[in-house]
Coordinates of C-alpha atoms and ligand atoms in Angstrom, one line a residue:
X1362 CA 29.6 -31.1 9.2
X1363 CA 30.8 -29.3 6.1
X1364 CA 28.1 -31.2 4.3
X1365 CA 25.3 -29.9 6.6
X1366 CA 26.6 -26.4 6.5
X1367 CA 26.7 -26.6 2.7
X1368 CA 23.1 -27.9 2.7
X1369 CA 22.0 -25.1 5.0
X1370 CA 23.8 -22.6 2.8
X1371 CA 22.1 -24.1 -0.2
X1372 CA 18.7 -24.1 1.5
X1373 CA 19.2 -20.5 2.4
X1374 CA 20.1 -19.7 -1.2
X1375 CA 17.0 -21.6 -2.5
X1376 CA 14.8 -19.8 0.0
X1377 CA 16.2 -16.4 -1.2
X1378 CA 15.7 -17.4 -4.8
X1379 CA 12.2 -18.6 -4.2
X1380 CA 11.3 -15.3 -2.4
X1381 CA 13.0 -13.3 -5.2
X1382 CA 11.1 -15.1 -7.9
X1383 CA 7.8 -14.6 -6.1
X1384 CA 8.6 -10.9 -5.9
X1385 CA 9.7 -10.9 -9.5
X1386 CA 6.5 -12.6 -10.5
X1387 CA 4.3 -10.1 -8.7
X1388 CA 6.3 -7.2 -10.1
X1389 CA 6.1 -8.7 -13.6
X1390 CA 2.4 -9.2 -13.4
X1391 CA 2.0 -5.6 -12.0
X1392 CA 4.1 -4.3 -14.9
X1393 CA 2.3 -6.3 -17.5
X1394 CA -1.0 -5.1 -16.1
X1395 CA 0.2 -1.5 -15.9
X1396 CA 1.4 -1.8 -19.5
X1397 CA -2.1 -2.9 -20.5
X1398 CA -0.8 -6.3 -21.7
X1399 CA -3.8 -8.1 -20.4
X1400 CA -6.3 -5.4 -21.5
X1401 CA -4.9 -4.7 -25.0
X1402 CA -5.1 -7.8 -27.2
X1403 CA -3.7 -5.5 -30.1
X1404 CA -0.3 -6.3 -28.5
X1405 CA -0.6 -9.9 -29.7
X1406 CA -0.2 -8.7 -33.3
X1407 CA 0.3 -12.1 -34.7
X1408 CA -1.9 -14.0 -32.3
X1409 CA -0.1 -17.1 -30.9
X1410 CA 2.7 -16.6 -33.4
X1411 CA 3.7 -13.3 -31.7
X1412 CA 7.2 -12.9 -30.3
X1413 CA 8.7 -10.4 -27.9
X1414 CA 11.6 -9.3 -30.0
X1415 CA 12.3 -5.7 -30.9
X1416 CA 15.9 -6.2 -32.1
X1417 CA 17.4 -6.4 -35.6
X1418 CA 16.4 -10.1 -35.5
X1419 CA 12.7 -9.1 -34.8
X1420 CA 11.4 -10.3 -38.2
X1421 CA 13.5 -13.5 -38.2
X1422 CA 12.0 -15.6 -35.4
X1423 CA 10.1 -18.8 -36.0
X1424 CA 6.5 -18.7 -34.7
X1425 CA 6.7 -19.8 -31.1
X1426 CA 3.7 -22.1 -31.4
X1427 CA 5.1 -24.4 -34.1
X1428 CA 5.2 -28.1 -33.4
X1429 CA 8.6 -29.7 -33.5
X1430 CA 8.0 -31.1 -37.0
X1431 CA 7.0 -27.7 -38.5
X1432 CA 9.8 -26.0 -36.7
X1433 CA 12.2 -28.4 -38.2
X1434 CA 10.8 -27.7 -41.7
X1435 CA 11.0 -23.9 -40.9
X1436 CA 14.7 -24.4 -40.1
X1437 CA 15.4 -26.2 -43.3
X1438 CA 13.6 -23.5 -45.2
X1439 CA 15.7 -20.9 -43.4
X1440 CA 18.8 -22.4 -45.0
X1441 CA 17.2 -22.3 -48.4
X1442 CA 16.1 -18.7 -47.9
X1443 CA 19.7 -17.9 -47.2
X1444 CA 21.4 -20.1 -49.8
X1445 CA 23.3 -18.1 -52.4
X1446 CA 23.1 -19.7 -55.9
X1447 CA 26.1 -19.9 -58.2
X1448 CA 26.7 -20.5 -61.8
X1449 CA 26.0 -24.1 -63.0
X1450 CA 27.5 -26.7 -63.0
X1451 CA 28.1 -26.7 -59.2
X1452 CA 27.6 -29.4 -56.6
X1453 CA 25.3 -27.3 -54.5
X1454 CA 23.0 -24.4 -55.4
X1455 CA 24.0 -24.4 -59.0
X1456 CA 21.4 -23.1 -61.4
X1457 CA 21.8 -19.4 -61.0
X1458 CA 20.6 -17.5 -64.1
X1459 CA 21.5 -17.2 -66.9
X1460 CA 19.7 -14.0 -66.2
X1461 CA 18.9 -12.9 -62.6
X1462 CA 18.6 -10.0 -60.2
X1463 CA 20.2 -11.4 -57.1
X1464 CA 21.7 -14.7 -55.9
X1465 CA 19.6 -15.4 -52.8
X1466 CA 16.2 -14.6 -51.2
X1467 CA 17.9 -13.0 -48.3
X1468 CA 20.0 -10.8 -50.6
X1469 CA 16.8 -8.8 -51.3
X1470 CA 14.7 -9.5 -48.2
X1471 CA 17.4 -8.4 -45.7
X1472 CA 17.0 -10.0 -42.3
X1473 CA 13.5 -11.0 -43.5
X1474 CA 12.5 -7.4 -43.9
X1475 CA 12.3 -5.0 -46.8
X1476 CA 15.1 -4.3 -49.3
X1477 CA 16.5 -1.0 -50.5
X1478 CA 15.6 1.0 -53.7
X1479 CA 18.9 0.1 -55.4
X1480 CA 19.7 -2.0 -58.4
X1481 CA 20.0 -5.7 -57.4
X1482 CA 17.2 -5.3 -54.8
X1483 CA 14.6 -3.1 -56.4
X1484 CA 12.8 -4.9 -59.3
X1485 CA 11.4 -3.4 -62.4
X1486 CA 8.3 -5.1 -63.7
X1487 CA 7.6 -4.2 -67.3
X1488 CA 4.9 -4.8 -69.9
X1489 CA 3.4 -3.4 -73.1
X1490 CA 0.3 -1.2 -72.8
X1491 CA -2.9 -3.2 -73.3
X1492 CA -4.1 -0.9 -75.9
X1493 CA -2.1 0.2 -78.9
X1494 CA 0.1 -2.8 -79.1
X1495 CA 2.7 -2.2 -81.8
X1496 CA 2.0 -4.6 -84.7
X1497 CA 5.6 -5.4 -85.4
X1498 CA 8.2 -6.0 -82.7
X1499 CA 10.0 -2.8 -81.7
X1500 CA 13.3 -2.8 -83.6
X1501 CA 15.1 -1.4 -80.5
X1502 CA 14.1 -4.3 -78.3
X1503 CA 16.4 -7.4 -78.0
X1504 CA 15.3 -10.5 -80.0
X1505 CA 13.8 -13.1 -77.7
X1506 CA 16.5 -15.4 -76.4
X1507 CA 16.8 -18.7 -74.7
X1508 CA 18.0 -16.8 -71.6
X1509 CA 14.8 -14.9 -70.8
X1510 CA 13.4 -17.1 -68.1
X1511 CA 9.9 -15.6 -67.9
X1512 CA 9.3 -16.1 -71.5
X1513 CA 9.8 -19.8 -71.0
X1514 CA 6.8 -20.0 -68.6
X1515 CA 4.8 -19.3 -71.7
X1516 CA 1.5 -21.1 -71.0
X1517 CA 1.1 -19.2 -67.7
X1518 CA 1.9 -15.9 -69.4
X1519 CA -0.7 -16.6 -72.0
X1520 CA -3.2 -17.4 -69.4
X1521 CA -2.5 -14.2 -67.5
X1522 CA -2.7 -12.1 -70.6
X1523 CA -6.0 -13.7 -71.4
X1524 CA -7.2 -12.6 -68.0
X1525 CA -6.4 -9.1 -69.0
X1526 CA -2.9 -8.9 -67.5
X1527 CA -0.4 -6.6 -69.2
X1528 CA 1.3 -8.4 -72.1
X1529 CA 5.1 -9.2 -71.7
X1530 CA 7.7 -7.1 -73.6
X1531 CA 9.2 -9.1 -76.5
X1532 CA 12.8 -10.1 -75.6
X1533 CA 12.4 -9.0 -71.9
X1534 CA 9.3 -10.6 -70.5
X1535 CA 7.6 -9.0 -67.5
X1536 CA 10.7 -8.3 -65.4
X1537 CA 14.1 -6.7 -66.2
X1538 CA 17.0 -8.9 -65.1
X1539 CA 19.9 -6.6 -64.8
X1540 CA 22.5 -9.3 -64.0
X1541 CA 23.7 -12.3 -66.1
X1542 CA 26.1 -15.2 -65.6
X1543 CA 29.3 -15.2 -67.7
X1544 CA 28.6 -15.4 -71.4
X1545 CA 25.2 -13.8 -71.2
X1546 CA 24.1 -10.2 -71.5
X1547 CA 21.9 -8.6 -68.8
X1548 CA 18.6 -7.3 -70.3
X1549 CA 19.3 -3.7 -69.3
X1550 CA 21.4 -1.4 -67.2
X1551 CA 19.4 0.5 -64.7
X1552 CA 20.3 3.9 -63.2
X1553 CA 18.3 5.7 -60.6
X1554 CA 18.2 9.2 -59.5
X1555 CA 15.9 11.1 -57.1
X1556 CA 13.8 14.1 -57.8
X1557 CA 12.8 16.3 -54.9
X1558 CA 9.5 18.2 -54.7
X1559 CA 8.8 20.6 -51.8
X1560 CA 5.6 20.8 -49.8
X1561 CA 4.3 22.3 -46.5
X1562 CA 2.2 21.1 -43.6
X1563 CA -0.9 23.3 -42.8
X1564 CA 1.1 24.9 -40.0
X1565 CA 3.8 26.1 -42.5
X1566 CA 6.4 23.5 -41.6
X1567 CA 8.2 22.6 -44.9
X1568 CA 8.9 19.1 -46.1
X1569 CA 10.4 17.6 -49.2
X1570 CA 9.3 14.4 -51.0
X1571 CA 11.5 12.5 -53.4
X1572 CA 10.5 10.2 -56.3
X1573 CA 12.7 8.0 -58.4
X1574 CA 13.6 8.6 -62.0
X1575 CA 14.9 5.6 -64.0
X1576 CA 17.4 5.5 -66.8
X1577 CA 17.1 2.1 -68.4
X1578 CA 19.6 1.3 -71.1
X1579 CA 19.3 -1.7 -73.4
X1580 CA 22.4 -3.7 -74.4
X1581 CA 22.2 -1.9 -77.8
X1582 CA 22.8 1.3 -76.0
X1583 CA 19.3 2.5 -76.8
X1584 CA 17.0 3.6 -74.0
X1585 CA 14.0 1.4 -73.2
X1586 CA 11.3 2.5 -75.6
X1587 CA 9.1 5.0 -73.8
X1588 CA 5.8 3.2 -74.5
X1589 CA 6.9 0.3 -72.3
X1590 CA 5.2 0.4 -68.9
X1591 CA 7.6 0.1 -65.9
X1592 CA 6.7 -0.6 -62.3
X1593 CA 9.5 -0.3 -59.7
X1594 CA 9.1 -2.3 -56.5
X1595 CA 11.3 -2.8 -53.4
X1596 CA 11.4 -6.2 -51.7
X1597 CA 8.6 -6.3 -49.1
X1598 CA 9.0 -7.8 -45.6
X1599 CA 8.3 -11.5 -45.4
X1600 CA 7.2 -12.2 -41.8
X1601 CA 3.6 -12.9 -40.7
X1602 CA 2.7 -13.8 -44.3
X1603 CA 1.3 -17.3 -43.5
X1604 CA -1.3 -15.5 -41.3
X1605 CA -2.3 -13.3 -44.3
X1606 CA -2.5 -16.4 -46.4
X1607 CA -4.8 -18.0 -43.8
X1608 CA -7.4 -15.2 -43.8
X1609 CA -10.5 -16.6 -45.4
X1610 CA -11.3 -15.2 -48.8
X1611 CA -14.8 -14.3 -47.7
X1612 CA -13.4 -12.1 -44.9
X1613 CA -11.3 -10.1 -47.4
X1614 CA -14.1 -9.8 -49.9
X1615 CA -16.5 -8.6 -47.2
X1616 CA -14.2 -5.6 -46.7
X1617 CA -14.4 -4.6 -50.4
X1618 CA -16.6 -1.7 -51.2
X1619 CA -15.9 -1.2 -55.0
X1620 CA -18.7 1.4 -55.5
X1621 CA -18.2 3.1 -52.1
X1622 CA -21.7 2.4 -50.9
X1623 CA -20.9 3.7 -47.4
X1624 CA -19.7 7.0 -48.9
X1625 CA -16.4 7.3 -47.0
X1626 CA -14.4 7.9 -50.2
X1627 CA -12.7 4.5 -49.8
X1628 CA -13.6 1.7 -52.1
X1629 CA -11.2 -1.3 -52.0
X1630 CA -11.2 -4.0 -54.7
X1631 CA -9.8 -7.5 -54.7
X1632 CA -7.3 -8.5 -57.3
X1633 CA -7.8 -11.7 -59.2
X1634 CA -4.7 -13.4 -60.5
X1635 CA -3.6 -16.6 -62.2
X1636 CA -2.9 -19.6 -59.9
X1637 CA -0.2 -21.7 -61.6
X1638 CA -0.9 -24.8 -59.5
X1639 CA -4.7 -24.7 -59.7
X1640 CA -4.8 -23.4 -63.3
X1641 CA -7.5 -21.0 -62.2
X1642 CA -8.2 -17.3 -61.5
X1643 CA -8.1 -16.7 -57.7
X1644 CA -7.9 -13.9 -55.2
X1645 CA -4.5 -12.1 -55.2
X1646 CA -2.9 -11.4 -51.8
X1647 CA 0.9 -10.9 -52.1
X1648 CA 3.1 -8.3 -53.8
X1649 CA 2.6 -4.6 -53.9
X1650 CA -0.4 -5.0 -56.2
X1651 CA -1.7 -8.2 -54.7
X1652 CA -0.4 -9.8 -57.9
X1653 CA 0.4 -13.2 -56.5
X1654 CA -2.1 -15.7 -55.0
X1655 CA 0.0 -17.9 -52.7
X1656 CA 3.3 -17.9 -50.9
X1657 CA 4.3 -21.1 -52.8
X1658 CA 3.8 -19.3 -56.1
X1659 CA 5.4 -16.1 -54.9
X1660 CA 8.5 -18.1 -53.9
X1661 CA 8.5 -20.2 -57.1
X1662 CA 8.3 -17.1 -59.2
X1663 CA 11.1 -15.5 -57.2
X1664 CA 13.3 -18.5 -57.9
X1665 CA 12.6 -18.4 -61.6
X1666 CA 12.5 -14.6 -62.2
X1667 CA 14.7 -13.1 -59.5
X1668 CA 17.4 -15.8 -59.5
X1669 CA 16.9 -17.7 -62.7
X1670 CA 16.4 -21.0 -60.8
X1671 CA 13.9 -23.4 -62.4
X1672 CA 11.5 -25.3 -60.1
X1673 CA 8.5 -27.6 -60.2
X1674 CA 6.1 -24.7 -60.7
X1675 CA 8.3 -23.0 -63.4
X1676 CA 10.4 -25.8 -64.9
X1677 CA 12.8 -26.0 -67.9
X1678 CA 11.3 -26.5 -71.3
X1679 CA 12.0 -30.2 -71.0
X1680 CA 10.2 -30.4 -67.6
X1681 CA 13.3 -30.7 -65.4
X1682 CA 14.2 -28.3 -62.7
X1683 CA 17.1 -26.9 -60.6
X1684 CA 15.5 -27.1 -57.2
X1685 CA 13.0 -29.8 -56.1
X1686 CA 9.6 -29.7 -54.6
X1687 CA 10.9 -30.3 -51.1
X1688 CA 13.2 -27.3 -51.3
X1689 CA 10.4 -25.1 -52.6
X1690 CA 8.0 -26.4 -49.9
X1691 CA 10.5 -25.8 -47.0
X1692 CA 11.2 -22.3 -48.3
X1693 CA 7.5 -21.6 -48.5
X1694 CA 7.0 -22.9 -44.9
X1695 CA 9.8 -20.6 -43.8
X1696 CA 8.0 -17.4 -45.0
X1697 CA 4.7 -18.8 -43.8
X1698 CA 5.9 -19.3 -40.3
X1699 CA 8.0 -16.3 -39.5
X1700 CA 6.7 -14.7 -36.2
X1701 CA 5.2 -11.3 -35.9
X1702 CA 7.0 -9.0 -33.4
X1703 CA 4.9 -7.7 -30.6
X1704 CA 4.2 -3.9 -30.5
X1705 CA 5.9 -2.2 -27.6
X1706 CA 4.1 -2.8 -24.4
X1707 CA 4.0 0.5 -22.7
X1708 CA 0.6 2.1 -22.3
X1709 CA 2.2 5.4 -23.4
X1710 CA -0.5 8.1 -23.5
X1711 CA 1.0 9.6 -26.6
X1712 CA 0.8 6.2 -28.4
X1713 CA -2.8 5.8 -27.3
X1714 CA -3.6 9.3 -28.6
X1715 CA -1.8 8.4 -31.9
X1716 CA -4.0 5.3 -32.2
X1717 CA -7.1 7.5 -31.7
X1718 CA -5.9 9.9 -34.4
X1719 CA -5.1 6.9 -36.7
X1720 CA -8.8 5.9 -36.4
X1721 CA -10.2 9.4 -36.6
X1722 CA -8.3 10.1 -39.8
X1723 CA -9.8 6.8 -41.1
X1724 CA -6.4 5.3 -41.8
X1725 CA -8.1 2.2 -40.5
X1726 CA -10.5 2.3 -43.5
X1727 CA -7.7 0.6 -45.4
X1728 CA -5.2 -0.4 -42.8
X1729 CA -7.8 -2.6 -41.0
X1730 CA -6.4 -3.3 -37.5
X1731 CA -8.0 -6.7 -36.9
X1732 CA -8.5 -9.8 -39.0
X1733 CA -9.1 -13.5 -38.2
X1734 CA -7.5 -16.4 -39.8
X1735 CA -9.4 -19.5 -40.8
X1736 CA -7.8 -22.9 -41.6
X1737 CA -4.3 -23.4 -42.9
X1738 CA -2.1 -26.3 -43.8
X1739 CA 0.2 -25.2 -41.0
X1740 CA -2.0 -25.7 -37.8
X1741 CA -0.1 -22.9 -35.9
X1742 CA -1.6 -20.3 -38.3
X1743 CA -5.2 -21.4 -38.0
X1744 CA -7.9 -19.5 -36.1
X1745 CA -5.8 -16.6 -34.9
X1746 CA -6.9 -13.1 -34.2
X1747 CA -4.3 -10.8 -35.8
X1748 CA -3.5 -7.1 -36.1
X1749 CA -1.8 -6.6 -39.4
X1750 CA -3.4 -3.2 -40.4
X1751 CA -4.3 -4.2 -43.9
X1752 CA -7.4 -5.3 -45.8
X1753 CA -5.3 -6.9 -48.6
X1754 CA -7.4 -5.0 -51.1
X1755 CA -6.4 -2.6 -53.9
X1756 CA -6.9 1.1 -53.5
X1757 CA -6.4 4.0 -55.9
X1758 CA -3.7 6.1 -54.1
X1759 CA -3.7 8.8 -56.8
X1760 CA -1.4 10.1 -59.5
X1761 CA 1.6 10.8 -57.2
X1762 CA 2.2 7.1 -56.6
X1763 CA 0.9 5.8 -59.9
X1764 CA 3.1 3.5 -61.9
X1765 CA 0.6 3.4 -64.8
X1766 CA 1.3 -0.3 -65.2
X1767 CA -1.8 -2.5 -64.7
X1768 CA -1.2 -5.9 -62.9
X1769 CA -4.1 -8.3 -63.5
X1770 CA -7.1 -6.3 -62.2
X1771 CA -5.0 -3.6 -60.5
X1772 CA -4.9 -0.4 -62.4
X1773 CA -1.8 1.8 -62.8
X1774 CA -3.0 3.8 -59.8
X1775 CA -3.9 1.0 -57.5
X1776 CA -1.8 -0.6 -54.7
X1777 CA -2.5 -3.2 -52.1
X1778 CA -2.8 -1.8 -48.6
X1779 CA 0.5 -3.0 -47.0
X1780 CA 0.4 -4.4 -43.4
X1781 CA 1.7 -1.9 -40.8
X1782 CA 2.7 -4.5 -38.2
X1783 CA 6.4 -4.5 -37.3
X1784 CA 6.7 -1.0 -38.7
X1785 CA 8.6 0.4 -35.7
X1786 CA 11.4 -2.1 -36.3
X1787 CA 12.0 -1.2 -40.0
X1788 CA 15.0 1.1 -39.2
X1789 CA 16.3 -1.3 -36.6
X1790 CA 16.3 -4.3 -39.0
X1791 CA 17.8 -2.2 -41.9
X1792 CA 18.8 1.4 -41.2
X1793 CA 17.9 3.8 -44.0
X1794 CA 15.2 1.5 -45.4
X1795 CA 12.5 3.3 -47.5
X1796 CA 8.7 3.0 -47.3
X1797 CA 6.1 2.6 -50.1
X1798 CA 6.3 0.3 -53.1
X1799 CA 9.5 1.9 -54.5
X1800 CA 11.1 2.9 -51.3
X1801 CA 10.8 6.6 -52.1
X1802 CA 9.6 7.6 -48.6
X1803 CA 12.5 8.1 -46.2
X1804 CA 10.3 8.5 -43.2
X1805 CA 6.8 7.4 -42.1
X1806 CA 5.7 11.0 -42.4
X1807 CA 6.8 11.1 -46.0
X1808 CA 4.9 7.8 -46.6
X1809 CA 1.7 9.3 -45.3
X1810 CA 2.2 12.6 -47.3
X1811 CA 2.4 10.6 -50.5
X1812 CA -1.1 9.2 -50.0
X1813 CA -3.7 10.5 -52.5
X1814 CA -6.7 9.3 -54.3
X1815 CA -8.9 7.3 -51.9
X1816 CA -6.5 8.2 -49.1
X1817 CA -6.5 12.0 -49.9
X1818 CA -8.7 12.9 -47.0
X1819 CA -6.6 10.7 -44.6
X1820 CA -3.5 12.5 -45.8
X1821 CA -5.0 15.9 -45.4
X1822 CA -6.1 15.0 -41.9
X1823 CA -2.4 14.3 -41.2
X1824 CA -1.1 17.3 -43.1
X1825 CA -3.4 19.6 -41.2
X1826 CA -2.8 18.2 -37.7
X1827 CA -1.0 20.3 -35.1
X1828 CA 2.6 19.2 -34.7
X1829 CA 1.9 17.3 -31.4
X1830 CA -0.8 15.2 -33.1
X1831 CA 1.4 14.3 -36.0
X1832 CA 4.1 13.3 -33.5
X1833 CA 1.6 11.1 -31.6
X1834 CA 0.4 9.4 -34.8
X1835 CA 4.0 8.7 -35.8
X1836 CA 4.8 7.4 -32.3
X1837 CA 1.8 5.0 -32.6
X1838 CA 3.0 3.7 -35.9
X1839 CA 6.5 3.3 -34.5
X1840 CA 5.1 1.3 -31.6
X1841 CA 3.7 -1.4 -33.9
Ligands
HEC467 C1 16.0 -9.3 -56.6 C2 15.3 -9.1 -55.3 C3 14.5 -10.3 -54.8 C4 14.8 -11.6 -54.6 C5 16.1 -12.3 -54.9 C6 13.7 -12.2 -54.0 N1 12.7 -11.3 -53.8 FE1 10.9 -11.7 -52.9 N2 10.3 -9.8 -53.4 C7 11.0 -8.9 -54.1 C8 10.2 -7.8 -54.5 C9 10.6 -6.6 -55.3 C10 8.9 -8.1 -54.0 C11 7.6 -7.3 -54.3 C12 7.1 -7.9 -55.6 C13 5.9 -7.3 -56.3 O1 5.3 -6.4 -55.7 O2 5.6 -7.7 -57.4 C14 9.0 -9.4 -53.4 C15 7.9 -10.0 -52.7 C16 8.0 -11.2 -52.0 C17 7.0 -11.8 -51.2 C18 5.6 -11.2 -51.0 C19 5.6 -10.3 -49.8 C20 4.3 -9.7 -49.5 O3 4.1 -9.0 -48.5 O4 3.4 -9.7 -50.3 C21 7.5 -13.0 -50.8 C22 6.7 -14.0 -49.9 C23 8.8 -13.2 -51.3 N3 9.1 -12.0 -52.1 C24 9.6 -14.3 -51.1 C25 10.8 -14.5 -51.7 C26 11.5 -15.7 -51.7 C27 11.1 -17.0 -51.0 C28 12.7 -15.5 -52.4 C29 13.7 -16.5 -52.8 C30 13.3 -17.7 -53.4 C31 12.6 -14.1 -52.9 N4 11.5 -13.5 -52.4 C32 13.7 -13.6 -53.6 C33 12.4 -9.0 -54.4 C34 13.1 -10.1 -54.3
HEC468 C1 -7.4 4.4 -49.2 C2 -6.6 3.4 -48.5 C3 -5.6 4.0 -47.5 C4 -5.8 4.9 -46.5 C5 -7.0 5.6 -46.1 C6 -4.5 5.0 -45.8 N1 -3.6 4.2 -46.5 FE1 -1.6 4.0 -45.9 N2 -1.3 2.9 -47.6 C7 -2.3 2.4 -48.5 C8 -1.7 1.8 -49.6 C9 -2.4 1.2 -50.8 C10 -0.3 1.9 -49.4 C11 0.8 1.5 -50.4 C12 1.1 2.6 -51.4 C13 2.4 2.4 -52.2 O1 3.2 1.6 -51.8 O2 2.6 3.1 -53.2 C14 -0.1 2.5 -48.1 C15 1.1 2.7 -47.5 C16 1.3 3.2 -46.2 C17 2.5 3.2 -45.5 C18 3.9 2.7 -46.0 C19 3.9 1.2 -45.6 C20 5.2 0.5 -46.1 O3 5.3 -0.7 -45.8 O4 6.0 1.0 -46.8 C21 2.3 3.8 -44.3 C22 3.3 4.0 -43.2 C23 0.9 4.1 -44.2 N3 0.3 3.7 -45.4 C24 0.2 4.8 -43.2 C25 -1.0 5.3 -43.3 C26 -1.6 6.2 -42.4 C27 -1.0 6.7 -41.1 C28 -2.8 6.6 -42.8 C29 -3.8 7.6 -42.3 C30 -3.3 9.0 -42.1 C31 -3.0 5.8 -44.1 N4 -1.9 5.1 -44.3 C32 -4.2 5.9 -44.8 C33 -3.6 2.6 -48.3 C34 -4.2 3.5 -47.5
CA469 CA1 18.9 -21.6 -64.0
CA470 CA1 13.3 -10.5 -68.2
CA471 CA1 -16.3 3.0 -48.6

């Protein structure tokens, strides 16, 4: 009796659950439809790798379409990305330094997003000017030491210089390591202060833009000689990058318009950089100046330069290394397969208006909304329609943003168009994050107001918009 009653109760409950789930299903499909989910493929920013996650973990999700084998490798890579290296000898993760900037990938790429413009996260790339090289070493610069890790990767440096890349600074190489393990001296001490400059929108609303000033002091107490070129860069977000690696070269080159044949004021040039594995000059895709060809090489150079950890691509002089090929591979697969967060779903009229304004101002001339991936070693990344808002090309953004330091074919005024996907999560993932290559922009509006050069007319379009239009454009960016 009790049994039958129980059964009946249970059946009643199941019935209710079934009915509820039908209602929920209908509601959900109505909602999704109403939200334009079905109509707007732009919401699948990363194609099948897209995740619905707008939390502080929004950049840290594995692509949902990975096979169990690739997911397992992603998870191994996740641990390597988080591993903090320590002074050798140590049983695990020894090999830090002797010179370094930070002890782990995640120490700079916080929650897989961007880092802050502060020493320890912001990197200073340095080089000598191509012309007017001093004949004798600068007496102020430190003598080359065993410690300088970049100088050890000599063959590659020579190859890059022969490709026209900026020559390394004697004793420092191409990156300032401002940290050192016990017994070694950091290459320099870096202090940063901000300079404000006022401006006004066309409607009279004032704004203030800040730019960084660096005080770089050598161990001798001398300032870094002023002829040395310095390029400050914050850590860029690391999700969705496998998709950008999988975009066929031909698709990127087709977007280039070096002589501005179509007369829209926007050119766009590919960078060509040294591929350490292939021993060849190839298209550059990663870094703020598209100065790295592949995610493998980007990760390997981060190990050697940012943490002082030798690896199969950048070994010790005797050919040995501190992390093996499998570690490097898993770490690479990790950044290749981090999912792209979906833009917010609502079909908000203000967001739609912002999108129209984005296109009308020709922001999309560089921040190209849609690309298609080709083949990739990771099958989950292949043949995806994606919405990164980049052309992966170099553009002259004017004097205001110039670092005056060439990087392979990029001039001192050129930067790679950064992707705008996930932009609305930046402050959720890391509050007070900055935008642009050195993190100078505190808000998206400031980032746009810094645009010059090829993007001057896009910036003016924004600067002269009525307040409501500016708000709509920003809301669109924040919805990505
Ligand atoms: C000291 C801080 C720091 C550490 C540590 C660091 N990075 Fe970076 N990372 C940066 C900076 C700065 C950039 C931009 C570099 C440039 O423009 O040249 C960058 C760029 C990248 C990019 C390219 C992103 C893009 O959109 O083009 C990848 C991938 C990357 N890092 C992976 C790693 C991995 C993997 C590790 C650990 C092995 C690591 N990073 C460690 C600071 C760091
Ligand atoms: C001529 C090409 C070009 C045009 C046009 C252009 N941008 Fe950019 N944008 C860039 C480049 C290159 C950068 C990186 C500059 C830097 O870091 O110094 C950038 C950076 C940004 C950033 C900061 C991204 C980040 O990750 O920090 C935002 C936001 C942005 N652009 C939005 C816009 C909007 C909105 C428009 C239209 C009003 C626009 N851009 C027009 C090329 C362009
Ligand atoms: Ca080491
Ligand atoms: Ca150095
Ligand atoms: Ca053009």
